[in-house]
PDB file of C-alpha atoms in Angstrom:
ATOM      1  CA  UNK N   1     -57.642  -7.640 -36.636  1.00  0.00           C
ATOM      2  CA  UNK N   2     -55.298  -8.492 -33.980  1.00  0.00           C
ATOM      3  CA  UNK N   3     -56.803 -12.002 -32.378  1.00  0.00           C
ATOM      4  CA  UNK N   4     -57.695 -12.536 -28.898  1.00  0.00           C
ATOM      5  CA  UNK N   5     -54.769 -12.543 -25.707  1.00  0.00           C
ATOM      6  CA  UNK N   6     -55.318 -15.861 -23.995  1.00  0.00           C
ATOM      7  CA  UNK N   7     -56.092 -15.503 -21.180  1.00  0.00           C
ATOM      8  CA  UNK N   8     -53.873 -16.907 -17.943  1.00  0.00           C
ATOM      9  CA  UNK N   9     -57.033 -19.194 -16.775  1.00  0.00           C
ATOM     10  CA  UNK N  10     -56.910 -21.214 -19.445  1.00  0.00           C
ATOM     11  CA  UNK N  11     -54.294 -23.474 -18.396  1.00  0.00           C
ATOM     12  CA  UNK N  12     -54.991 -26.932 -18.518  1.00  0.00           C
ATOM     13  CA  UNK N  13     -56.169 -28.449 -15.006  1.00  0.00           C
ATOM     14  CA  UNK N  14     -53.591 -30.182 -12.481  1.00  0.00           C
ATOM     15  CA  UNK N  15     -54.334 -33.748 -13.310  1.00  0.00           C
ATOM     16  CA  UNK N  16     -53.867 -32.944 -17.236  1.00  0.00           C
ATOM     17  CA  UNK N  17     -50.286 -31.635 -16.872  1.00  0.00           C
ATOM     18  CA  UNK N  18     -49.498 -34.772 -14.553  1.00  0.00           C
ATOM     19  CA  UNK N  19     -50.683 -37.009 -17.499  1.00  0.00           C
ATOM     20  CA  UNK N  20     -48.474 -34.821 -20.158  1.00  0.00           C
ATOM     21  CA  UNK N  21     -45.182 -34.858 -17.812  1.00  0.00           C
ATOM     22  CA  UNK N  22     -46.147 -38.677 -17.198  1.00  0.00           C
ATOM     23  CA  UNK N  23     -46.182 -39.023 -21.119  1.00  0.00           C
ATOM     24  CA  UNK N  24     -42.939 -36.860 -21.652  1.00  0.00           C
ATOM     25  CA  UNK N  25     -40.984 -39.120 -19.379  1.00  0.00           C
ATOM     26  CA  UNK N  26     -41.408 -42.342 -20.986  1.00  0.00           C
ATOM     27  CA  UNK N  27     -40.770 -40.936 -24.317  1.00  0.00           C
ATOM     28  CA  UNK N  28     -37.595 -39.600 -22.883  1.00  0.00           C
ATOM     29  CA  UNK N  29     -36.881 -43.123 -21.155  1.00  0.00           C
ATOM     30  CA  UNK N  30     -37.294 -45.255 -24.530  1.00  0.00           C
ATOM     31  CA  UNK N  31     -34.935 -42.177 -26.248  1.00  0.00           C
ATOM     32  CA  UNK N  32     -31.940 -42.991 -23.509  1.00  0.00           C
ATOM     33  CA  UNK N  33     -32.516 -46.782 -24.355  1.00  0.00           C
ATOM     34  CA  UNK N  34     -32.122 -46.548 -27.701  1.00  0.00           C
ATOM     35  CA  UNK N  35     -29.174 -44.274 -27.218  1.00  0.00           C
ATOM     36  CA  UNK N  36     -27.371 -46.912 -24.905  1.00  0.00           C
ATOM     37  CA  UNK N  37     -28.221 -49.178 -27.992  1.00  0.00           C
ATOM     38  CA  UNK N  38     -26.064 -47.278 -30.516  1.00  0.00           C
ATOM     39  CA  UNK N  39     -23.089 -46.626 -27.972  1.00  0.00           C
ATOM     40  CA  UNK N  40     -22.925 -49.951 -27.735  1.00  0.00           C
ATOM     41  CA  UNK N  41     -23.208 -50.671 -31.430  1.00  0.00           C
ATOM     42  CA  UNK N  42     -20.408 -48.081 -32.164  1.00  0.00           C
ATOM     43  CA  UNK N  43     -17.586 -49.706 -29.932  1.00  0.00           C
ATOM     44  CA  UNK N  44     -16.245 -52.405 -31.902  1.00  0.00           C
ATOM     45  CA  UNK N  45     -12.084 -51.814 -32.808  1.00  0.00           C
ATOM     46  CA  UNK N  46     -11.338 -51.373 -36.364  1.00  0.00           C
ATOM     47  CA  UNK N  47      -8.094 -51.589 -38.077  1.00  0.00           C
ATOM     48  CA  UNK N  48      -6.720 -47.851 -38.381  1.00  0.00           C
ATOM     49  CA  UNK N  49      -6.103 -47.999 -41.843  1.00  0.00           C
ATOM     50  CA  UNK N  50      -9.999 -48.301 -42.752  1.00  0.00           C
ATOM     51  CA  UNK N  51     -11.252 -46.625 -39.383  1.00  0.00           C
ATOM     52  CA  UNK N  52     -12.119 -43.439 -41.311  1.00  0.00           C
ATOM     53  CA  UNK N  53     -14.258 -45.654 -44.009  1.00  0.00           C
ATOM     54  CA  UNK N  54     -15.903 -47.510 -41.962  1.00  0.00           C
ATOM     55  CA  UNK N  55     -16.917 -44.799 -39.399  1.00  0.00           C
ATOM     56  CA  UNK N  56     -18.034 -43.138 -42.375  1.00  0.00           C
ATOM     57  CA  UNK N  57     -20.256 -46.117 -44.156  1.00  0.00           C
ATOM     58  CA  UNK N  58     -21.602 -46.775 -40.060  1.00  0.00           C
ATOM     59  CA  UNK N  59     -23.154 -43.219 -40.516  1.00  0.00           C
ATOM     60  CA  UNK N  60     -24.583 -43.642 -43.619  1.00  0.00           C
ATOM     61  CA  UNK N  61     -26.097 -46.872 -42.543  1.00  0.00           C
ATOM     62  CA  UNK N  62     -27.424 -44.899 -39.324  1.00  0.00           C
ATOM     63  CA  UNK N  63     -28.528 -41.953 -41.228  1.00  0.00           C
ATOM     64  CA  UNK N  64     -30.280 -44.198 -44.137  1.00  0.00           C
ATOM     65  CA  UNK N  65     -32.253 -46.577 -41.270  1.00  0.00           C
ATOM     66  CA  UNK N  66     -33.370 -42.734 -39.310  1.00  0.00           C
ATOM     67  CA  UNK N  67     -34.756 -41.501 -43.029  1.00  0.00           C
ATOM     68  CA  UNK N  68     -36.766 -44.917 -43.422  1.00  0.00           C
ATOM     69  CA  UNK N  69     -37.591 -45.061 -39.646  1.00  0.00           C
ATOM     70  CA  UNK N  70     -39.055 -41.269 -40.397  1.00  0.00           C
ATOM     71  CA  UNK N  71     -40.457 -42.266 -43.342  1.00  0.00           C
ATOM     72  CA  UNK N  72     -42.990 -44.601 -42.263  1.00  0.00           C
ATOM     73  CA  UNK N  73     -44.029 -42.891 -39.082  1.00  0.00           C
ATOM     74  CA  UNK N  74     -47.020 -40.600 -39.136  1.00  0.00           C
ATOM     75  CA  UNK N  75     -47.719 -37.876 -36.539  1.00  0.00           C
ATOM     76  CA  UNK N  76     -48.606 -38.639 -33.451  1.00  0.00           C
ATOM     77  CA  UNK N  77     -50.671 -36.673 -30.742  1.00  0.00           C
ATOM     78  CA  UNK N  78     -48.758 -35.719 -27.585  1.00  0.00           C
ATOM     79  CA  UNK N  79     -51.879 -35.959 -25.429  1.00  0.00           C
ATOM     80  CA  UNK N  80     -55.273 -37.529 -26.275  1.00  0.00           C
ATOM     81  CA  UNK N  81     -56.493 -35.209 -23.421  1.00  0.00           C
ATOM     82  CA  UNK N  82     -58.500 -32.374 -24.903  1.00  0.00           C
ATOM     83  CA  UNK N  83     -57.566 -29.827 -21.857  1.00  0.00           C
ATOM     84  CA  UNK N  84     -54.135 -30.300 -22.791  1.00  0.00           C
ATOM     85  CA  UNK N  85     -54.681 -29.874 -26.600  1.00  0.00           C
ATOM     86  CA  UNK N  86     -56.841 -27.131 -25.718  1.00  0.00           C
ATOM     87  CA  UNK N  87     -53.911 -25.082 -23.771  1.00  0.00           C
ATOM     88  CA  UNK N  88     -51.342 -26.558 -26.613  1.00  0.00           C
ATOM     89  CA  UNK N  89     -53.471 -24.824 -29.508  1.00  0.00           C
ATOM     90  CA  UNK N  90     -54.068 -21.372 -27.277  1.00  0.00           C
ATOM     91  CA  UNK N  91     -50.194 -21.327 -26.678  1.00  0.00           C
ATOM     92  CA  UNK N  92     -49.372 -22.263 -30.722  1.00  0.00           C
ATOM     93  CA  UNK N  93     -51.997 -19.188 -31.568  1.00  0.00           C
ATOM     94  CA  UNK N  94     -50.567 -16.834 -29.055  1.00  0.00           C
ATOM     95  CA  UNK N  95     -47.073 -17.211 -30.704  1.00  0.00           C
ATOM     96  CA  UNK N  96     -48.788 -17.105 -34.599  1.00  0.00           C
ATOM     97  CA  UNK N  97     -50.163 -13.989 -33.525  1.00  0.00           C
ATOM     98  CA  UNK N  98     -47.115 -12.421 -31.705  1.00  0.00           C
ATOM     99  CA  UNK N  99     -45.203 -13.190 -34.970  1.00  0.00           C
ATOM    100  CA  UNK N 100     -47.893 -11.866 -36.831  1.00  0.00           C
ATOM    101  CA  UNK N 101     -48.128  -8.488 -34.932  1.00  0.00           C
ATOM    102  CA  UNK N 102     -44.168  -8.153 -35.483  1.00  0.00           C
ATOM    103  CA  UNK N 103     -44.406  -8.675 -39.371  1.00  0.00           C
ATOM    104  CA  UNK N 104     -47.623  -6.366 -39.496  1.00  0.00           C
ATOM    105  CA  UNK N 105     -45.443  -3.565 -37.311  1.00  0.00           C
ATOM    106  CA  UNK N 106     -42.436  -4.324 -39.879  1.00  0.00           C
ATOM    107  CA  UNK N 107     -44.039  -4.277 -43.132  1.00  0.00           C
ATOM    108  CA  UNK N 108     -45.639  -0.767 -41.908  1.00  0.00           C
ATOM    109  CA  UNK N 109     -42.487   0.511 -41.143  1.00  0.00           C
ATOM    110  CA  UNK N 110     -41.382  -0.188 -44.421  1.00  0.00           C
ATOM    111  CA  UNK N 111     -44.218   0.859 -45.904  1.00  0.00           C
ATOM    112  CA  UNK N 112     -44.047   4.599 -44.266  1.00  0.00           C
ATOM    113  CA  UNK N 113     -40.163   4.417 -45.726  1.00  0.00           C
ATOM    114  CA  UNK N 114     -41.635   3.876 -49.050  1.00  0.00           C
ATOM    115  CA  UNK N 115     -43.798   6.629 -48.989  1.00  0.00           C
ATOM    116  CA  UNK N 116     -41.314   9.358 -48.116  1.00  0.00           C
ATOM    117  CA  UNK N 117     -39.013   7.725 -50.784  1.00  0.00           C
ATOM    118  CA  UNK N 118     -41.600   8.017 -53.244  1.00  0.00           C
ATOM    119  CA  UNK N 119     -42.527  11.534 -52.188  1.00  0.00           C
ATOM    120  CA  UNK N 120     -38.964  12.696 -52.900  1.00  0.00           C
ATOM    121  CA  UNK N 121     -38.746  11.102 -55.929  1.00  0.00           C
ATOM    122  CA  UNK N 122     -42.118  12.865 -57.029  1.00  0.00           C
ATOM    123  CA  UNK N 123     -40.553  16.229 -56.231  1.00  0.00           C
ATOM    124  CA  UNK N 124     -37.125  15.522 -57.399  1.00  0.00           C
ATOM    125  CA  UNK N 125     -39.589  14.721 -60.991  1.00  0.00           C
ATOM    126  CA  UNK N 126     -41.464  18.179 -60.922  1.00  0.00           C
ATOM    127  CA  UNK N 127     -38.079  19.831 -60.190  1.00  0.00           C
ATOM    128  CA  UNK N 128     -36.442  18.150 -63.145  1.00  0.00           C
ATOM    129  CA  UNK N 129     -39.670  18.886 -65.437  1.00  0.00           C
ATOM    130  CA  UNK N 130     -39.614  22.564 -64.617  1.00  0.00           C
ATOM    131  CA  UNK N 131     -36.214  22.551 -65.457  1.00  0.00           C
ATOM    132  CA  UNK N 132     -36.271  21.046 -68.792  1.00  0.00           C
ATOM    133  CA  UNK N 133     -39.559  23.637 -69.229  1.00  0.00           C
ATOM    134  CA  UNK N 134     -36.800  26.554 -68.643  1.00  0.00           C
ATOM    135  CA  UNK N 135     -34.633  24.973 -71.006  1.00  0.00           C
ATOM    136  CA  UNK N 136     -37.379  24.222 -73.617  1.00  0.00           C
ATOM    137  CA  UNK N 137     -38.172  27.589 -73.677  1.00  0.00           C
ATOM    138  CA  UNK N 138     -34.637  29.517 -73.575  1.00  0.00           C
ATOM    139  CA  UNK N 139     -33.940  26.490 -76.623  1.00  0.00           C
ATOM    140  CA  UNK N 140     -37.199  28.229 -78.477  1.00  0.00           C
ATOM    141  CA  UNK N 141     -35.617  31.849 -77.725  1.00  0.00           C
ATOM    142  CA  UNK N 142     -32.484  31.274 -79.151  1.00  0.00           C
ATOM    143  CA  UNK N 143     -33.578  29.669 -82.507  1.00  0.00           C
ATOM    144  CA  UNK N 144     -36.291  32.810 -82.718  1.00  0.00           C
ATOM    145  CA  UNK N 145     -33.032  34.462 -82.715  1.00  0.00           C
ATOM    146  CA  UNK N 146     -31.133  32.910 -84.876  1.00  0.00           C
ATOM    147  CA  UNK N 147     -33.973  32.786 -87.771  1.00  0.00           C
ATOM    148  CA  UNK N 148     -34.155  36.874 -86.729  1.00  0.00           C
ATOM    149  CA  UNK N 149     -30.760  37.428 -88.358  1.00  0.00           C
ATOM    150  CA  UNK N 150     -30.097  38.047 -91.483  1.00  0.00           C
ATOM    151  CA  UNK N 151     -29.622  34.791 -93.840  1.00  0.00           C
ATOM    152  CA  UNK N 152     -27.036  36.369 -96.530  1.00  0.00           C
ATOM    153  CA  UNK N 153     -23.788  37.080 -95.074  1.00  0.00           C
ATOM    154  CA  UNK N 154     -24.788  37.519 -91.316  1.00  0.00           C
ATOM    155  CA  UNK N 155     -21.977  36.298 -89.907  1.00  0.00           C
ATOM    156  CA  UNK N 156     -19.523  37.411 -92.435  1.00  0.00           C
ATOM    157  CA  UNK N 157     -20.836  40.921 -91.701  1.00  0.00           C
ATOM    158  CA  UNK N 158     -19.978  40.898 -88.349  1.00  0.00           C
ATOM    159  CA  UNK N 159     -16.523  39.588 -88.777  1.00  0.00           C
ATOM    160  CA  UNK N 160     -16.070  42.160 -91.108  1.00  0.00           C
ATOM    161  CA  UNK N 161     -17.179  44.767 -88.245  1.00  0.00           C
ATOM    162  CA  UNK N 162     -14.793  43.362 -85.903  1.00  0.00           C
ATOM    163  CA  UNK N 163     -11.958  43.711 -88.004  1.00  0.00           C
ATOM    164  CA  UNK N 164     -12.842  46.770 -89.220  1.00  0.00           C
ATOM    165  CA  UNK N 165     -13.001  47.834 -85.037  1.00  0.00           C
ATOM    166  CA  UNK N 166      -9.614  45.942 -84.579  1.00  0.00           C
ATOM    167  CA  UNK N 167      -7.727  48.285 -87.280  1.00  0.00           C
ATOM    168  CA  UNK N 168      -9.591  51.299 -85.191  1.00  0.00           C
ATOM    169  CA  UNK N 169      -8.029  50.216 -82.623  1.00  0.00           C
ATOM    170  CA  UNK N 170      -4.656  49.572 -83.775  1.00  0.00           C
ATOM    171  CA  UNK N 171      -4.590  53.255 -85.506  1.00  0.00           C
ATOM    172  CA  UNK N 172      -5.783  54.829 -81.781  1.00  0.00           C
ATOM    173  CA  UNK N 173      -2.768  52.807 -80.272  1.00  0.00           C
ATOM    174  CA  UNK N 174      -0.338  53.704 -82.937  1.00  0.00           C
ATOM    175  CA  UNK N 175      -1.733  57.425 -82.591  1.00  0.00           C
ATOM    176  CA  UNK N 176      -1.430  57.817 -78.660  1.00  0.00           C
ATOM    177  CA  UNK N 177       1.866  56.485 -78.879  1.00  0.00           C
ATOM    178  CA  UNK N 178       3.108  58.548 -81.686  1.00  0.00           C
ATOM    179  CA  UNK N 179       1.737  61.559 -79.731  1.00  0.00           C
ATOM    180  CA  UNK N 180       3.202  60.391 -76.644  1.00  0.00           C
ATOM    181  CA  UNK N 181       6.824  59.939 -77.678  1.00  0.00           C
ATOM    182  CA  UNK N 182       6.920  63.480 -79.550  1.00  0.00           C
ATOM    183  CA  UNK N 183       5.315  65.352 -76.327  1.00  0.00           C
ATOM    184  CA  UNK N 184       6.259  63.358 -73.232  1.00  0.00           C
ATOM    185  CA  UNK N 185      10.135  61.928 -73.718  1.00  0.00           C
ATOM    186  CA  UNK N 186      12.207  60.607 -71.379  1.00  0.00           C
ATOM    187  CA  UNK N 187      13.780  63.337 -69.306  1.00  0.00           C
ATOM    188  CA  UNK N 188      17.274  62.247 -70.692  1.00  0.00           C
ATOM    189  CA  UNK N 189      17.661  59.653 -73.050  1.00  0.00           C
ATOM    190  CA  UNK N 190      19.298  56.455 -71.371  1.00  0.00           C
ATOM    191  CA  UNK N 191      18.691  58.107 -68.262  1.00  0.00           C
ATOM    192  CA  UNK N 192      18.850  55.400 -65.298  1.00  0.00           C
ATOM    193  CA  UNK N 193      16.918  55.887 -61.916  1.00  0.00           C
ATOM    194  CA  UNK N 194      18.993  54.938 -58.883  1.00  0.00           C
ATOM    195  CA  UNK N 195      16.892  52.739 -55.983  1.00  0.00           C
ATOM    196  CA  UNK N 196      17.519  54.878 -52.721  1.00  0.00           C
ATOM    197  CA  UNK N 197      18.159  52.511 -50.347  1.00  0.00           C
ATOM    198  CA  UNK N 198      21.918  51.241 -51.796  1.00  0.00           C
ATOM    199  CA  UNK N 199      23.822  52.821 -54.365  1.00  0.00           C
ATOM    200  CA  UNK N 200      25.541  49.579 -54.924  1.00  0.00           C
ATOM    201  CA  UNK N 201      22.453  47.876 -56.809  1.00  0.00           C
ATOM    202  CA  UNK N 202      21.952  47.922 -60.565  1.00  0.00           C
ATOM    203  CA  UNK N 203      20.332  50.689 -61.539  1.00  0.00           C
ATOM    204  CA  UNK N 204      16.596  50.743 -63.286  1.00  0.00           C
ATOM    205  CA  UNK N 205      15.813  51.892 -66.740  1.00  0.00           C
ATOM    206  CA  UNK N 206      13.204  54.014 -66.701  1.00  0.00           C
ATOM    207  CA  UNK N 207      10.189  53.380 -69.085  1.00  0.00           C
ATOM    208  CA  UNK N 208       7.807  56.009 -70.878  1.00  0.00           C
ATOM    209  CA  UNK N 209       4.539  57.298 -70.116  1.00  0.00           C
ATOM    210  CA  UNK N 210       3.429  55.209 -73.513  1.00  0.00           C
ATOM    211  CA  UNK N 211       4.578  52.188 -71.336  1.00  0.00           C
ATOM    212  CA  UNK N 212       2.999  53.295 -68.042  1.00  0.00           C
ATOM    213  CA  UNK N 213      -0.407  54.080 -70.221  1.00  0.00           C
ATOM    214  CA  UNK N 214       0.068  50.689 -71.734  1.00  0.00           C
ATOM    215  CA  UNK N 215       0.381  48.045 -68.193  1.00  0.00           C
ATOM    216  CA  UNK N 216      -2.378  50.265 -66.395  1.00  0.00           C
ATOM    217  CA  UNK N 217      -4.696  49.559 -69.544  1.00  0.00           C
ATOM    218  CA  UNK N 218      -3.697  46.026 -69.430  1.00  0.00           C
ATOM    219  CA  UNK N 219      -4.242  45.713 -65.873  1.00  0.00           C
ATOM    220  CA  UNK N 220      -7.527  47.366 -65.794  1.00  0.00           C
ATOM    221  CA  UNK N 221      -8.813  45.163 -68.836  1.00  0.00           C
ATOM    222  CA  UNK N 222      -7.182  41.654 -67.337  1.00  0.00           C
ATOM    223  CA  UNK N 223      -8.338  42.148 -63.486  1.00  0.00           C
ATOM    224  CA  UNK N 224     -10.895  44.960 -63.774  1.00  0.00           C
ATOM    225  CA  UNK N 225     -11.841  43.763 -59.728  1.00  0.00           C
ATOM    226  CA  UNK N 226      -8.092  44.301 -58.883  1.00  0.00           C
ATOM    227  CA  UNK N 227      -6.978  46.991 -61.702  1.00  0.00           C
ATOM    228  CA  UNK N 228      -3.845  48.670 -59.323  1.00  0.00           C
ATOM    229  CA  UNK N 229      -0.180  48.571 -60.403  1.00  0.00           C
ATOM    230  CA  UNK N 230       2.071  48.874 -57.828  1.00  0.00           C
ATOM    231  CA  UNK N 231       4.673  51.750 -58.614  1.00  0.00           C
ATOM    232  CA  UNK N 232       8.054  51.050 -58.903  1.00  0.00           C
ATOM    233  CA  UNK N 233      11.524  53.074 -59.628  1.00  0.00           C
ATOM    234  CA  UNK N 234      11.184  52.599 -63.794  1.00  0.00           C
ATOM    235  CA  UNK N 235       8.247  54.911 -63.128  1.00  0.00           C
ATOM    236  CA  UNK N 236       9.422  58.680 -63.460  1.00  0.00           C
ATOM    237  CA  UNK N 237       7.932  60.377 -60.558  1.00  0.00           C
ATOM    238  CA  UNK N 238       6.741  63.070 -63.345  1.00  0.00           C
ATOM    239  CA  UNK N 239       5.045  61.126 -65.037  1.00  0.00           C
ATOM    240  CA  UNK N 240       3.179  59.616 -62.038  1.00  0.00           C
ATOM    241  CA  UNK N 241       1.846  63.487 -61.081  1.00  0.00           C
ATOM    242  CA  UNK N 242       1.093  64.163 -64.372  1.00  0.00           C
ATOM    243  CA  UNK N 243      -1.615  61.222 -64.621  1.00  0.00           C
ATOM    244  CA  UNK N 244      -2.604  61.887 -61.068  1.00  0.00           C
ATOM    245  CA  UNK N 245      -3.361  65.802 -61.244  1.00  0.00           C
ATOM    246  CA  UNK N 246      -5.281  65.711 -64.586  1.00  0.00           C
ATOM    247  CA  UNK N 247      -7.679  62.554 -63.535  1.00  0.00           C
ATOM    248  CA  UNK N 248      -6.426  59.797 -66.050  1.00  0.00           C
ATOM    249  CA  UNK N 249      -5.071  57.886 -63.109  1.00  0.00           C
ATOM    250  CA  UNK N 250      -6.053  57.262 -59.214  1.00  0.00           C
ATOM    251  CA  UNK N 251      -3.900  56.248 -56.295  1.00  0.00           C
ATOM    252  CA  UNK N 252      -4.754  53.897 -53.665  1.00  0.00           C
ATOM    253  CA  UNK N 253      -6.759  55.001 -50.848  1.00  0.00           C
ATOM    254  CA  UNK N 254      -4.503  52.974 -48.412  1.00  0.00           C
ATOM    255  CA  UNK N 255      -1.588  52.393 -50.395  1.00  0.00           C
ATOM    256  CA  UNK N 256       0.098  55.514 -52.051  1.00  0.00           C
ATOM    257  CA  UNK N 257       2.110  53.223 -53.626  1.00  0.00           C
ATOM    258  CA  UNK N 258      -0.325  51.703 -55.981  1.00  0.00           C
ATOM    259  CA  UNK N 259      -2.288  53.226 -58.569  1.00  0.00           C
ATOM    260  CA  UNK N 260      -5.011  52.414 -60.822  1.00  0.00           C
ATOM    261  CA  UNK N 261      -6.523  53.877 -64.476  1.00  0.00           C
ATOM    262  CA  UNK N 262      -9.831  55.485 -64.442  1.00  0.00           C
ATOM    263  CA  UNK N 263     -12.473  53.060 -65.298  1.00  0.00           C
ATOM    264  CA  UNK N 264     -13.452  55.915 -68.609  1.00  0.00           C
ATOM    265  CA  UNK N 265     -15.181  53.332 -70.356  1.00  0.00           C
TER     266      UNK N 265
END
């Protein structure tokens, strides 16, 4: 509980304050006397070789005769008069419990901060538990897997199915392009397409429809999101139509000179 404001009539009466200024002067007096004292202690000359030392050992002196002087006192009372301690102990109070009321407000502050902190941190656990739950249990799927297969030559069973699809695949190649080359030739053998524009530049060899088959595969299985080939003059315009007119191939919708293989699979 907060203590008690003091109130602004409880300062000590007229003739209580005259007695503490009274008091206060004097004390000050005998402190300027004893100040003129050391000033004039302090001004003998000294030989400038040694003026350093000596100032020096003069302090120490000073400093060691202050300690004892401090030493032997014992507090004293300002005032004797008990108005004046009265208002003196009301005034010390009223700044204990201003302090207090700051340190209170502070260390609530911080203790609000704290909470939020460890609020946070509670959720950032839960979050990290649910996580490690998920992972726990996909862990648990995949070994129920794993003992699922079969313990004898699992995996050597399925590499033996992939190369067995590999050398599928490799006969299908060899086959299209075998088929290819005796059906669809080259127009003329060493035939060379000249670029329209200058009949100075080199001209292009032409490739076969094997070829063309082959980069729109490629490009289709590489960058299925972007699977169009931009025609170019080794491209017999032929060719192109063919694909085109019987589905195995699809132009741009903006671009007529791109083109794409149909997604079959």
């Amino acid at each position: 509980e907060y203590l008690p404001e003091i109130a602004n009539g409880c300062i000590c009466p007229e003739d209580a304050k005259e007695e503490l200024l009274n008091e206060c002067e004097s004390i000050w007096k005998h402190i300027e006397e004893c100040q003129s004292k050391l000033m004039l202690l302090g001004t003998e000359t000294l030989v400038q070789s040694d003026a350093k030392l000596s100032l020096l050992m003069m302090r120490v002196k000073a400093l060691t005769a202050e300690y004892n002087q401090w030493q032997k006192r014992s507090p004293e009372v300002i005032s004797t008069n008990p108005d004046v301690l009265l208002a003196l102990g009301k005034e010390e109070l009223q700044k204990v419990k201003n302090d207090l009321e700051m340190l209170l407000s502070t260390v609530q502050s911080k203790n609000k901060q704290l909470e939020e902190d460890l609020k946070r941190e509670q959720q950032w656990h839960e979050e990290q538990e649910q996580i490690l739950d998920a992972l726990n249990g996909f862990e648990e799927e995949i070994k129920a897997q794993v003992q699922q297969l079969p313990k004898n030559g699992g995996f050597q069973e399925l590499q033996n199915q992939m190369l067995k699809l590999r050398m599928y695949r490799e006969e299908l190649l060899n086959a299209l392009g075998k088929f290819l080359e005796e059906h669809f030739p080259l127009p003329e053998k060493g035939r060379r397409a000249e670029k329209k524009n200058s009949s100075e530049e080199p001209a292009v060899e032409l490739i076969t429809l094997n070829e063309i088959l082959e980069i729109l595969i490629n490009k289709l299985m590489s960058t299925p999101h972007e699977p169009y080939v931009t025609i170019n003059d080794s491209f017999w315009p032929p060719y192109i139509e063919l694909l085109l007119r019987y589905g195995i191939a699809l132009r741009h919708p903006e671009d007529p000179n791109r083109m794409r293989l149909e997604a079959f699979h």
